PDB file of C-alpha atoms in Angstrom:
ATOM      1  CA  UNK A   1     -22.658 -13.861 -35.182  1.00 78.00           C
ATOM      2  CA  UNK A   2     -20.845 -16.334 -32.791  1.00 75.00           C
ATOM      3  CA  UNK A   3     -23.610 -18.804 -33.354  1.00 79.00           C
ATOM      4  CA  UNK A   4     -23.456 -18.475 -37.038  1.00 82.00           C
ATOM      5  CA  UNK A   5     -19.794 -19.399 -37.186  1.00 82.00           C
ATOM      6  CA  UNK A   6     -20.477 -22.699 -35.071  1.00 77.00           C
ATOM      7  CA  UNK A   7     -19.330 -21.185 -31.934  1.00 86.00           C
ATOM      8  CA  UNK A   8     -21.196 -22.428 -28.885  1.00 81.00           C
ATOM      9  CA  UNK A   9     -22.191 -19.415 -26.962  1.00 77.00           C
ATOM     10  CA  UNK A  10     -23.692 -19.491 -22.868  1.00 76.00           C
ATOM     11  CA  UNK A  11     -25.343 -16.655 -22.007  1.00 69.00           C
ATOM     12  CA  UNK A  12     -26.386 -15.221 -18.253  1.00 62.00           C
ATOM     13  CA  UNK A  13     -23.806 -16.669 -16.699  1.00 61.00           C
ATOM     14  CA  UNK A  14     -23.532 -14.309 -13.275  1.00 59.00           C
ATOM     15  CA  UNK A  15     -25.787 -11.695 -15.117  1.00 55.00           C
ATOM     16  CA  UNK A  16     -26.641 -10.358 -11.679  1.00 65.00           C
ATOM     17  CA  UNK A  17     -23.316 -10.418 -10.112  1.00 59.00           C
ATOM     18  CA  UNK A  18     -22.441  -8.251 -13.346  1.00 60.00           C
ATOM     19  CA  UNK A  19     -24.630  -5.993 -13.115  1.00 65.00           C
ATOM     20  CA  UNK A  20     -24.154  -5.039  -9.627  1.00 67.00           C
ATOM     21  CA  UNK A  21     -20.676  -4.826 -10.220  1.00 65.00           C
ATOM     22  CA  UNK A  22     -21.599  -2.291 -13.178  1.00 77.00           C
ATOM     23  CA  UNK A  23     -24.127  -0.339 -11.333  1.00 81.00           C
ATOM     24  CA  UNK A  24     -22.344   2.914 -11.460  1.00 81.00           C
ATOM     25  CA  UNK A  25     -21.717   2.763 -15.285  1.00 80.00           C
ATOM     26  CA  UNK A  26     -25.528   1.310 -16.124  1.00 89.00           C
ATOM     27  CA  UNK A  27     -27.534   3.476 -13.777  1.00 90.00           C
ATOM     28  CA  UNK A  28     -25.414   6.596 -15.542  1.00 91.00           C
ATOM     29  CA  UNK A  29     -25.622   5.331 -19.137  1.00 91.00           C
ATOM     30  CA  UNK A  30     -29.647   4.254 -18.835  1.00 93.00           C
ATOM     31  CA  UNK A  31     -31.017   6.656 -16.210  1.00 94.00           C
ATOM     32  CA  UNK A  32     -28.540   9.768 -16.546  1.00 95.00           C
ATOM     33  CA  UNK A  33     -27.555  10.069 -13.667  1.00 97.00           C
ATOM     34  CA  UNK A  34     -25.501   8.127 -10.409  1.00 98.00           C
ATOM     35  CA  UNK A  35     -26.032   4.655  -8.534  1.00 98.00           C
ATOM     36  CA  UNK A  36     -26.860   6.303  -5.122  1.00 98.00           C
ATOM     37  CA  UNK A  37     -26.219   4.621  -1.873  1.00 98.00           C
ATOM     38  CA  UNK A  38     -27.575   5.574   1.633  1.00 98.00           C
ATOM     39  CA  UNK A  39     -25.690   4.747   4.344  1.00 97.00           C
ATOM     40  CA  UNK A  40     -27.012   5.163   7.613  1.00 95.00           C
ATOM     41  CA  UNK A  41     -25.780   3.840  11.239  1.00 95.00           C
ATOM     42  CA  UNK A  42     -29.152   3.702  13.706  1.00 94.00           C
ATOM     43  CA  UNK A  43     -28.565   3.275  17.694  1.00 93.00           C
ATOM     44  CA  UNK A  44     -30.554   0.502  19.197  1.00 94.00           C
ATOM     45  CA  UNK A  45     -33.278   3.436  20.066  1.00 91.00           C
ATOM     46  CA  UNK A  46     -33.125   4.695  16.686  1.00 92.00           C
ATOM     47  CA  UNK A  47     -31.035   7.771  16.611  1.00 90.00           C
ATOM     48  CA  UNK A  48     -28.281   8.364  14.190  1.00 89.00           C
ATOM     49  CA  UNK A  49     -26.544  11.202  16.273  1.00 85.00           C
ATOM     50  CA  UNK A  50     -26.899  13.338  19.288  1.00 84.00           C
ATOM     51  CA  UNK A  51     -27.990  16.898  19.130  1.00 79.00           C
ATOM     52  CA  UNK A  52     -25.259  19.461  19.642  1.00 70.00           C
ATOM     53  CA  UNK A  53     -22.544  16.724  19.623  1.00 68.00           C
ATOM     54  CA  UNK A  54     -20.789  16.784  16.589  1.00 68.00           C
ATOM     55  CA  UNK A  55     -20.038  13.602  15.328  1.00 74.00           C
ATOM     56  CA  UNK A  56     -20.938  10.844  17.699  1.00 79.00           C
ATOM     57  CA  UNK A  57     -19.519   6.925  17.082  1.00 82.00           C
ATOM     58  CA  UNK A  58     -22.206   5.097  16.643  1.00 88.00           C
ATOM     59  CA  UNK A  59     -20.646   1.563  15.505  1.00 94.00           C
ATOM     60  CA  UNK A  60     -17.540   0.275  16.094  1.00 94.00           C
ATOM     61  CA  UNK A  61     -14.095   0.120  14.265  1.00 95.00           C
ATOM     62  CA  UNK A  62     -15.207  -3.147  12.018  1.00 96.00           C
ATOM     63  CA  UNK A  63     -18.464  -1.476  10.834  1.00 96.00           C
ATOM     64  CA  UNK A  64     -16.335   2.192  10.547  1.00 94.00           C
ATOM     65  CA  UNK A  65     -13.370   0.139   8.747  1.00 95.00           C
ATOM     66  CA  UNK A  66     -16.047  -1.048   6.449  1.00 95.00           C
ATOM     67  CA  UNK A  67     -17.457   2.535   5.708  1.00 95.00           C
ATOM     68  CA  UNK A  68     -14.051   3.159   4.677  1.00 96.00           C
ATOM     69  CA  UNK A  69     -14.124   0.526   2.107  1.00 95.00           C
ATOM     70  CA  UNK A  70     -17.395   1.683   0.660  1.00 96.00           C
ATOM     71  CA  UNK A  71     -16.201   5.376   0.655  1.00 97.00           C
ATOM     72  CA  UNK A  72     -12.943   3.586  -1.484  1.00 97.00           C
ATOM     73  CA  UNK A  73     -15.016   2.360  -4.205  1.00 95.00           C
ATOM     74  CA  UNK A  74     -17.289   5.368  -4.739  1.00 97.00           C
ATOM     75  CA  UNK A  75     -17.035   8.103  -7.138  1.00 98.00           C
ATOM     76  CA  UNK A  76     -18.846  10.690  -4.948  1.00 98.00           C
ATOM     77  CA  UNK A  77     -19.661  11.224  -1.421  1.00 98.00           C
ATOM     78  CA  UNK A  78     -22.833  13.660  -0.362  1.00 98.00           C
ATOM     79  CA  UNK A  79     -23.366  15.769   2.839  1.00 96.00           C
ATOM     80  CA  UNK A  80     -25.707  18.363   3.966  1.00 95.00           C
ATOM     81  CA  UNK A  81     -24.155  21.976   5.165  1.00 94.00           C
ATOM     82  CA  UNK A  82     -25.801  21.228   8.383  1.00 92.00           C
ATOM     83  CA  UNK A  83     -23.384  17.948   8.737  1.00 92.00           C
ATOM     84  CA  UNK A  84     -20.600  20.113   7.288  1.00 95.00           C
ATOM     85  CA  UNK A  85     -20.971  22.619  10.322  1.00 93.00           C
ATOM     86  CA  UNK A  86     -21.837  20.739  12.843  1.00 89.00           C
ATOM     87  CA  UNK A  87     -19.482  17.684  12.351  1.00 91.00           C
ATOM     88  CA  UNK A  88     -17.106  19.360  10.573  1.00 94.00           C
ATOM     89  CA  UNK A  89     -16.021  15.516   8.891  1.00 94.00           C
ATOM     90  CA  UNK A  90     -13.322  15.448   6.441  1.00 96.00           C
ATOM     91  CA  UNK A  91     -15.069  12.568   4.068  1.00 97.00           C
ATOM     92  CA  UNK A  92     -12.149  10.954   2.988  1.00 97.00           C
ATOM     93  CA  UNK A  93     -10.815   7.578   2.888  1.00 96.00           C
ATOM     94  CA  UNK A  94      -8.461   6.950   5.376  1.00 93.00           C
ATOM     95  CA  UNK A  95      -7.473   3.173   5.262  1.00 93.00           C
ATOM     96  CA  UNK A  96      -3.355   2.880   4.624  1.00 94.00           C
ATOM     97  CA  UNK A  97      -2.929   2.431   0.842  1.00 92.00           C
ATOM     98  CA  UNK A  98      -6.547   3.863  -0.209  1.00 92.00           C
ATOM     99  CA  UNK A  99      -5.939   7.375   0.760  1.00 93.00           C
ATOM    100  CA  UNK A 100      -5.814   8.362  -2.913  1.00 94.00           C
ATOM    101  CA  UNK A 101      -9.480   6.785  -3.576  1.00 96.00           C
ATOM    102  CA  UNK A 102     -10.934   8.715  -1.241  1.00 97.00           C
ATOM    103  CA  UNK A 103     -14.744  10.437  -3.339  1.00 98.00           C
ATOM    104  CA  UNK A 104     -14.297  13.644  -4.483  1.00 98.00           C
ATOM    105  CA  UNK A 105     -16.929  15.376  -1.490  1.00 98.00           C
ATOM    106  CA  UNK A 106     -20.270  17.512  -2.630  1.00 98.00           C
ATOM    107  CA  UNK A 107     -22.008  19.713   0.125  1.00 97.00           C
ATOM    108  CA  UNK A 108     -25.638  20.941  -0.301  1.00 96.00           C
ATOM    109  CA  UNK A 109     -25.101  24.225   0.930  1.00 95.00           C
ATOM    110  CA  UNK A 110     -27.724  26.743  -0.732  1.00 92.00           C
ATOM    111  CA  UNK A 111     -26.262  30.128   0.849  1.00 91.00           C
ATOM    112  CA  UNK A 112     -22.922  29.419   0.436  1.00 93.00           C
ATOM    113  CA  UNK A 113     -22.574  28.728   4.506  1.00 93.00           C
ATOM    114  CA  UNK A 114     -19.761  26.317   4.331  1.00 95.00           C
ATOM    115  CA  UNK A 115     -16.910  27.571   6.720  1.00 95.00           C
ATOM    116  CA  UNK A 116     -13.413  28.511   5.191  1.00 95.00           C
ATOM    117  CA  UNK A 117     -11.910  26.780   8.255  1.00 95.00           C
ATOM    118  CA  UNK A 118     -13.773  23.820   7.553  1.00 96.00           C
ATOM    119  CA  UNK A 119     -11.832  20.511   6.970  1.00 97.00           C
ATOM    120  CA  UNK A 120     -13.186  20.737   3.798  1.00 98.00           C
ATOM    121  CA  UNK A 121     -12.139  23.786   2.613  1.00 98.00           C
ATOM    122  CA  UNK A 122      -9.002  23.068   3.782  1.00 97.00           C
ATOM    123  CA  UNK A 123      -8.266  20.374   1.913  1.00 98.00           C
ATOM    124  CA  UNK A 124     -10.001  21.072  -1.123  1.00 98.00           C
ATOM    125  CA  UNK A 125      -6.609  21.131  -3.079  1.00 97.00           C
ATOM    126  CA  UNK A 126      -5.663  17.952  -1.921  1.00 97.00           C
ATOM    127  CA  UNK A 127      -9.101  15.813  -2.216  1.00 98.00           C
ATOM    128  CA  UNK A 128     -11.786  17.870  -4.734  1.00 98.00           C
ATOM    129  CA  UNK A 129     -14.788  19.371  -2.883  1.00 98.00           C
ATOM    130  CA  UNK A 130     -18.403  20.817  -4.747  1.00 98.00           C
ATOM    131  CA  UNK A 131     -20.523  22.921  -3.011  1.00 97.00           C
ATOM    132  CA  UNK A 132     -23.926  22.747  -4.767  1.00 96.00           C
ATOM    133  CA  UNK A 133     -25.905  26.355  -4.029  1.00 94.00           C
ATOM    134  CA  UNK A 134     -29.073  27.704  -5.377  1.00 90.00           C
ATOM    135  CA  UNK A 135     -29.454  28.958  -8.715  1.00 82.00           C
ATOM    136  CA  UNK A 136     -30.702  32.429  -6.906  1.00 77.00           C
ATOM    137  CA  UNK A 137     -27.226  33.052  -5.071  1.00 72.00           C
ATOM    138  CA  UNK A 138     -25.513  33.006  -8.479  1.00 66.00           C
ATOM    139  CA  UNK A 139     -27.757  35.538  -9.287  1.00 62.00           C
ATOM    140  CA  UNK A 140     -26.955  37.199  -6.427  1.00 59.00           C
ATOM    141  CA  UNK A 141     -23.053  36.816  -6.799  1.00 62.00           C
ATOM    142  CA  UNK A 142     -23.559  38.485 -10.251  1.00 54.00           C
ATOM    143  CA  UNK A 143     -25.219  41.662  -9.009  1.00 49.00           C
ATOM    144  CA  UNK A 144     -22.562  41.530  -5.853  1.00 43.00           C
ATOM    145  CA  UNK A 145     -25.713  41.981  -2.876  1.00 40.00           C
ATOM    146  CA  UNK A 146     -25.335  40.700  -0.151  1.00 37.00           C
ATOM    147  CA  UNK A 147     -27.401  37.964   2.399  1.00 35.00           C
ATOM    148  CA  UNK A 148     -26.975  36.865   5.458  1.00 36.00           C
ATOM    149  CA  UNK A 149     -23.863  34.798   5.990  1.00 37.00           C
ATOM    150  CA  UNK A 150     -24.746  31.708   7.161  1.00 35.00           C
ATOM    151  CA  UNK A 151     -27.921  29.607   6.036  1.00 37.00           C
ATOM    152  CA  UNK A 152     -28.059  28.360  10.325  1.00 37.00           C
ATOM    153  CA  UNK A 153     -29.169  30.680  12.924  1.00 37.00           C
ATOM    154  CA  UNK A 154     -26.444  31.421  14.999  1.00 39.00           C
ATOM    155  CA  UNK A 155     -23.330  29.639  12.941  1.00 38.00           C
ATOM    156  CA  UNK A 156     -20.260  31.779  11.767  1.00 40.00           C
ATOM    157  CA  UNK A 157     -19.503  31.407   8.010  1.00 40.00           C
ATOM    158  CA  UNK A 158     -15.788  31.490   8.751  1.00 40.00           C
ATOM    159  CA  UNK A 159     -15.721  29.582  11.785  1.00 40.00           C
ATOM    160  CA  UNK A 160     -18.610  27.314  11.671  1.00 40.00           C
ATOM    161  CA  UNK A 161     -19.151  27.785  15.660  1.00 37.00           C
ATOM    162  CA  UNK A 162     -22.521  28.695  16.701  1.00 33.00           C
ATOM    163  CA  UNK A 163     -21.901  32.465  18.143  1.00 35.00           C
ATOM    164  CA  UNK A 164     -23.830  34.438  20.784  1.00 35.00           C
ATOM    165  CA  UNK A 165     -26.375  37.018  18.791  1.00 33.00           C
ATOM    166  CA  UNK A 166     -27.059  37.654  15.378  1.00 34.00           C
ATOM    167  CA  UNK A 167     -24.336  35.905  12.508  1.00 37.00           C
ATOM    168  CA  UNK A 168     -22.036  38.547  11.371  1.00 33.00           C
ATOM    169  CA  UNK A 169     -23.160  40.276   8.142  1.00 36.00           C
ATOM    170  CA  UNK A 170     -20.302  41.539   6.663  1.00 35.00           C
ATOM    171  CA  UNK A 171     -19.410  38.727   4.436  1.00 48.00           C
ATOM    172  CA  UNK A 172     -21.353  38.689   1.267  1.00 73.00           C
ATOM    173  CA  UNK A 173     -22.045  36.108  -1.040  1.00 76.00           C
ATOM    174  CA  UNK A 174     -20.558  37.526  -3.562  1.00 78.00           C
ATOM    175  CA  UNK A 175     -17.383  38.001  -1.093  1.00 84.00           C
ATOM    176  CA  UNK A 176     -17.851  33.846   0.382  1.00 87.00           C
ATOM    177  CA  UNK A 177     -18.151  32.518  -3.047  1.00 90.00           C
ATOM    178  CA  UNK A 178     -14.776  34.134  -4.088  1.00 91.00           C
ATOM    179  CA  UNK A 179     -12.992  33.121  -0.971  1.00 93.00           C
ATOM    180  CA  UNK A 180     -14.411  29.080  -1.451  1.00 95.00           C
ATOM    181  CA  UNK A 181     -13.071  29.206  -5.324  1.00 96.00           C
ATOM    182  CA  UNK A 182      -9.749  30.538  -4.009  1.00 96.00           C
ATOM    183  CA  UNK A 183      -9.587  27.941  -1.396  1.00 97.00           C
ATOM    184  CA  UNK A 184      -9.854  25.329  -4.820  1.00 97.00           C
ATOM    185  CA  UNK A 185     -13.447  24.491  -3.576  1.00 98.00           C
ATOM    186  CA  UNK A 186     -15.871  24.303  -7.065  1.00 97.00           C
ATOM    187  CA  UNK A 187     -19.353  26.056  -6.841  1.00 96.00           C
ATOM    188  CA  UNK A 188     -22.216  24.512  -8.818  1.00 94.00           C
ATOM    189  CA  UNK A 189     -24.885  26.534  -9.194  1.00 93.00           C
ATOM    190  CA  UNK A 190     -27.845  23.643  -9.303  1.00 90.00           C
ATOM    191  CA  UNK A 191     -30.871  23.435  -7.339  1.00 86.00           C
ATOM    192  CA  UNK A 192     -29.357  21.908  -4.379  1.00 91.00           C
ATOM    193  CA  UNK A 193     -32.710  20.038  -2.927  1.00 92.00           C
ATOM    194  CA  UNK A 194     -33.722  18.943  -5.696  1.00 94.00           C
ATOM    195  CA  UNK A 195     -32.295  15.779  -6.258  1.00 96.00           C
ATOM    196  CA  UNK A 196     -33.733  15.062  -9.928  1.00 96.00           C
ATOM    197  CA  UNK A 197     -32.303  18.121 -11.348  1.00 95.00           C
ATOM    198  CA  UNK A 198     -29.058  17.634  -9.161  1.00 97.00           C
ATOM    199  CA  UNK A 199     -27.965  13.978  -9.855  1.00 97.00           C
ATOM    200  CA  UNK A 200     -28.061  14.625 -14.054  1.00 97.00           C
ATOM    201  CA  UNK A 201     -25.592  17.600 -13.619  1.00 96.00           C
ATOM    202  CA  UNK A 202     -23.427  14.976 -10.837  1.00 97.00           C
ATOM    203  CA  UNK A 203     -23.612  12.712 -14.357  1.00 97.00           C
ATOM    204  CA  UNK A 204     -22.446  14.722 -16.694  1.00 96.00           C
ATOM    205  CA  UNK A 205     -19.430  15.494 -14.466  1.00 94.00           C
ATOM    206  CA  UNK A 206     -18.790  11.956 -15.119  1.00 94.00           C
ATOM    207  CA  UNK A 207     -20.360  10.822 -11.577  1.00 97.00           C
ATOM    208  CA  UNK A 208     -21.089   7.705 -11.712  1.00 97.00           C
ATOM    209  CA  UNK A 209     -21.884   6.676  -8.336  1.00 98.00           C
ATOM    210  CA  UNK A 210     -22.816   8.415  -4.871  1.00 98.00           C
ATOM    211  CA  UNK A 211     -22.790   7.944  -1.341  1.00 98.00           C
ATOM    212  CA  UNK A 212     -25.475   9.847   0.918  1.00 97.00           C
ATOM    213  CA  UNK A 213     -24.019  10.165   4.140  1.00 92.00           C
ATOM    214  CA  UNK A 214     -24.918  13.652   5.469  1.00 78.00           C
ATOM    215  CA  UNK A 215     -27.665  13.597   7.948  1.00 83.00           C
ATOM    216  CA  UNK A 216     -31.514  12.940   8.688  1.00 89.00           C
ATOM    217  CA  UNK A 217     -32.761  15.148   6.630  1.00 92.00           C
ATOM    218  CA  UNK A 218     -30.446  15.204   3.669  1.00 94.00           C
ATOM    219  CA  UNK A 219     -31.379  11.026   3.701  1.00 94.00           C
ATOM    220  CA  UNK A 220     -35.060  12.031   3.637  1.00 94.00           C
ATOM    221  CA  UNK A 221     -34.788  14.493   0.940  1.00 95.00           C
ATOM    222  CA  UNK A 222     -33.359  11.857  -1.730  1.00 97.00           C
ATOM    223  CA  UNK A 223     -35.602   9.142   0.214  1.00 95.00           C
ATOM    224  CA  UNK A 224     -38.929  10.735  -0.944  1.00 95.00           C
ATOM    225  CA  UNK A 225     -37.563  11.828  -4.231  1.00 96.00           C
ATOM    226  CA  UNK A 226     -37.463   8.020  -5.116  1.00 96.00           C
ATOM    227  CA  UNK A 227     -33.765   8.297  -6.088  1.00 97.00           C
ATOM    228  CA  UNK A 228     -31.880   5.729  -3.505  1.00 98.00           C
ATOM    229  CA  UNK A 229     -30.866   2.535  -5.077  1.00 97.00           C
ATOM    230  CA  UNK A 230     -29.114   0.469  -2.719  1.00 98.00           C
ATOM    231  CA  UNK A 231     -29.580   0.966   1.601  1.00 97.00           C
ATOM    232  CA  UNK A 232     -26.871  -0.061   4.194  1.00 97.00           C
ATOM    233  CA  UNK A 233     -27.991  -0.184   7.446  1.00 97.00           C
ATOM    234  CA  UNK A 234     -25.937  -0.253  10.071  1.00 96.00           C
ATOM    235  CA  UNK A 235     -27.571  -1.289  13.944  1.00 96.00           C
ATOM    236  CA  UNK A 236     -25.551  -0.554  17.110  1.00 95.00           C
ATOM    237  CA  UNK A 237     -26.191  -2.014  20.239  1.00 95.00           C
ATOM    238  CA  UNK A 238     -25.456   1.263  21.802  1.00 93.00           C
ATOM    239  CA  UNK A 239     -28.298   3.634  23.476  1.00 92.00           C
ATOM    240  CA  UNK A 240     -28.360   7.435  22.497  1.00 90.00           C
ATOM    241  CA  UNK A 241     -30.719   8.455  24.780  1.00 87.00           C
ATOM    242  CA  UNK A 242     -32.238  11.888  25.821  1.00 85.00           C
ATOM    243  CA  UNK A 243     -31.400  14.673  22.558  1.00 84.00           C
ATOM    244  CA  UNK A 244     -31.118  12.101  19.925  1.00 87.00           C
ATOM    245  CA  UNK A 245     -31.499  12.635  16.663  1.00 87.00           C
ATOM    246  CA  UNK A 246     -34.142  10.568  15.144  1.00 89.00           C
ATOM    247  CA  UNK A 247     -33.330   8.333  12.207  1.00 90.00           C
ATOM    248  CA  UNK A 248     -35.348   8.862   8.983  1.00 90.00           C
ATOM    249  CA  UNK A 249     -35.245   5.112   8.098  1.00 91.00           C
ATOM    250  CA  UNK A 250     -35.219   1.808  10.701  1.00 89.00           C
ATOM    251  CA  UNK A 251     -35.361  -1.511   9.443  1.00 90.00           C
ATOM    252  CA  UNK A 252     -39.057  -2.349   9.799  1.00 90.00           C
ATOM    253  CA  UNK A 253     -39.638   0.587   7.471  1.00 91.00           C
ATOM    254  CA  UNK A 254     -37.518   0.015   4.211  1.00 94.00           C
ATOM    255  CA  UNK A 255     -39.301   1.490   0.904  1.00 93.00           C
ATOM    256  CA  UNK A 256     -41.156  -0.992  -1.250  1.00 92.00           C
ATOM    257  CA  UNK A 257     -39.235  -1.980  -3.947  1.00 93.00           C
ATOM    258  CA  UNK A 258     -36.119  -2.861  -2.132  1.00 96.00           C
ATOM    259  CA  UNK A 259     -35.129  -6.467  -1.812  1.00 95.00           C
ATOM    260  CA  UNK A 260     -33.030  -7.624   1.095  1.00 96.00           C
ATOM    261  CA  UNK A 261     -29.779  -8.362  -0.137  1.00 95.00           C
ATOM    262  CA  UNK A 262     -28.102  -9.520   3.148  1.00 96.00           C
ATOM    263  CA  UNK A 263     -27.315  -9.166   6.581  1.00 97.00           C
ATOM    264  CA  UNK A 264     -23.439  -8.610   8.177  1.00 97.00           C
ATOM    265  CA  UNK A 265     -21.892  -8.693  11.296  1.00 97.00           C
ATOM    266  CA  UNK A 266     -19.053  -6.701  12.113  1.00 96.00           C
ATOM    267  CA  UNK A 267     -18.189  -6.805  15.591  1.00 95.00           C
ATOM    268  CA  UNK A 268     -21.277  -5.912  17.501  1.00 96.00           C
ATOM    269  CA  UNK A 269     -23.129  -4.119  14.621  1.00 97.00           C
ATOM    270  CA  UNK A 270     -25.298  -5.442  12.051  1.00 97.00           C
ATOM    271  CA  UNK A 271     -24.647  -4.219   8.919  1.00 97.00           C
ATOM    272  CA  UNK A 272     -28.806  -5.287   6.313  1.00 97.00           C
ATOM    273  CA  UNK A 273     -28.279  -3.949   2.749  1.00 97.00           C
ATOM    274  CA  UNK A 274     -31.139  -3.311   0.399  1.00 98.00           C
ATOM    275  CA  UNK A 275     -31.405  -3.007  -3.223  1.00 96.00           C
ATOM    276  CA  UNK A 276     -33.910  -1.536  -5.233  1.00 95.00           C
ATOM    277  CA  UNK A 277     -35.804  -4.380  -7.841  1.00 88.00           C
ATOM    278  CA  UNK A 278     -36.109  -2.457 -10.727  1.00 72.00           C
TER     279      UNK A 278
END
């Protein structure tokens, strides 16, 4: 139409700069579902944590400042209830001035396990938080039976401390779901390792781009369902040594179909980001 009216028209000009800038929006309007980003920090003997320890600092404050960034320009950030017990993070952006970006925060937590005295739960009201749980336990919430109260051996549903002897079973799903949805926390009822069936139902909640950063084997599980489009890598210098959790990715190991897009330094860490081709 321009061209008809004598108007000289250029087109591709930064074409791939604006498409990565529109990733979110294209990947949800083509593929129906989020852009999903891995993020992973590996120790110079490959170990993204430390068994038992909670959360353990694996890069420095230039690499963790960065994190915040990304976590600032994301619609969505993704955990496993294993990280959600044993780290206990809070997942939200913390940088001066960004606070109010921070991703609303979905946990893959089948049973229901999260704690109520999590840092998630308890700021659920301020910063939204989805706990995604099987289709069965809704079943299970309608008839009001009860399981087992925590989806870990040994792990307290309400204090999220691992506790001598069998979990308590006196809180039952039906009671853990109500107590979540009073503490503002939303329950989606969607096939929580599955992450084909899971991302569409992220989309149509207007998700348009998501952040894995919950553990080894929450990264595998949306690894080998072919559904990670861009990888950042972070590599420490530092040694984890004996009890380290191994990571599922290192750098001599990146899927095919991922270009290298480039490699940062902050500090001491080296930050290699991969993007998928197609």
């Amino acid at each position: 139409m321009l061209r008809n009216a004598g108007i000289e028209v250029t087109t591709g000009v930064l074409e791939e700069e604006g498409r990565r800038s529109l990733a979110g929006y294209l990947t949800r309007q083509t593929k129906n579902r989020p852009y999903v980003t891995l993020k992973l920090a590996v120790s110079a003997d490959g170990m993204i944590g430390r068994e038992g320890a909670g959360q353990v600092a694996i890069t420095g404050p230039q690499a963790r400042a960065q994190v915040q960034a990304l976590r600032a320009e994301t619609d969505a950030i993704l955990v496993g209830i294993g990280t959600a017990i044993s780290d206990d993070p809070l997942l939200t952006v913390r940088t001066p001035g960004l606070e109010a970006q921070s991703p609303v925060r979905i946990v893959l937590d089948p049973l229901l396990a999260l704690p109520l005295t999590s840092k998630l739960v308890q700021t659920a009201r301020e910063v939204p938080v989805i706990v995604v749980a099987s289709e069965e336990v809704s079943l299970l919430r309608a008839d009001a039976e009860g399981l087992p109260p925590s989806a870990l051996p040994g792990i307290s549903p309400t204090s999220g401390r691992a506790e001598e002897g069998v979990p308590p079973t006196d809180v039952g799903i039906q009671t853990r779901g109500t107590a979540l949805e009073a503490a503002g926390v939303e329950i989606v009822y969607c096939s929580p390792y599955h992450p084909d069936v899971l991302l569409p139902a992220l989309a149509t909640r207007g998700i348009s781009s998501l952040l894995i950063e919950g553990g080894a084997k929450t990264a595998k599980l949306f690894l080998e369902a072919d559904l990670v489009d861009r990888i950042q890598l972070y590599q420490s210098p530092i040694v984890i040594g004996d009890g380290g959790i191994e990571s599922p990715l290192q750098a001599t190991d990146i899927p095919s179909g991922f270009a290298h897009r480039g490699t940062y330094m902050f500090g001491a860490d080296r930050l290699d980001e991969y993007e998928r081709e197609n």
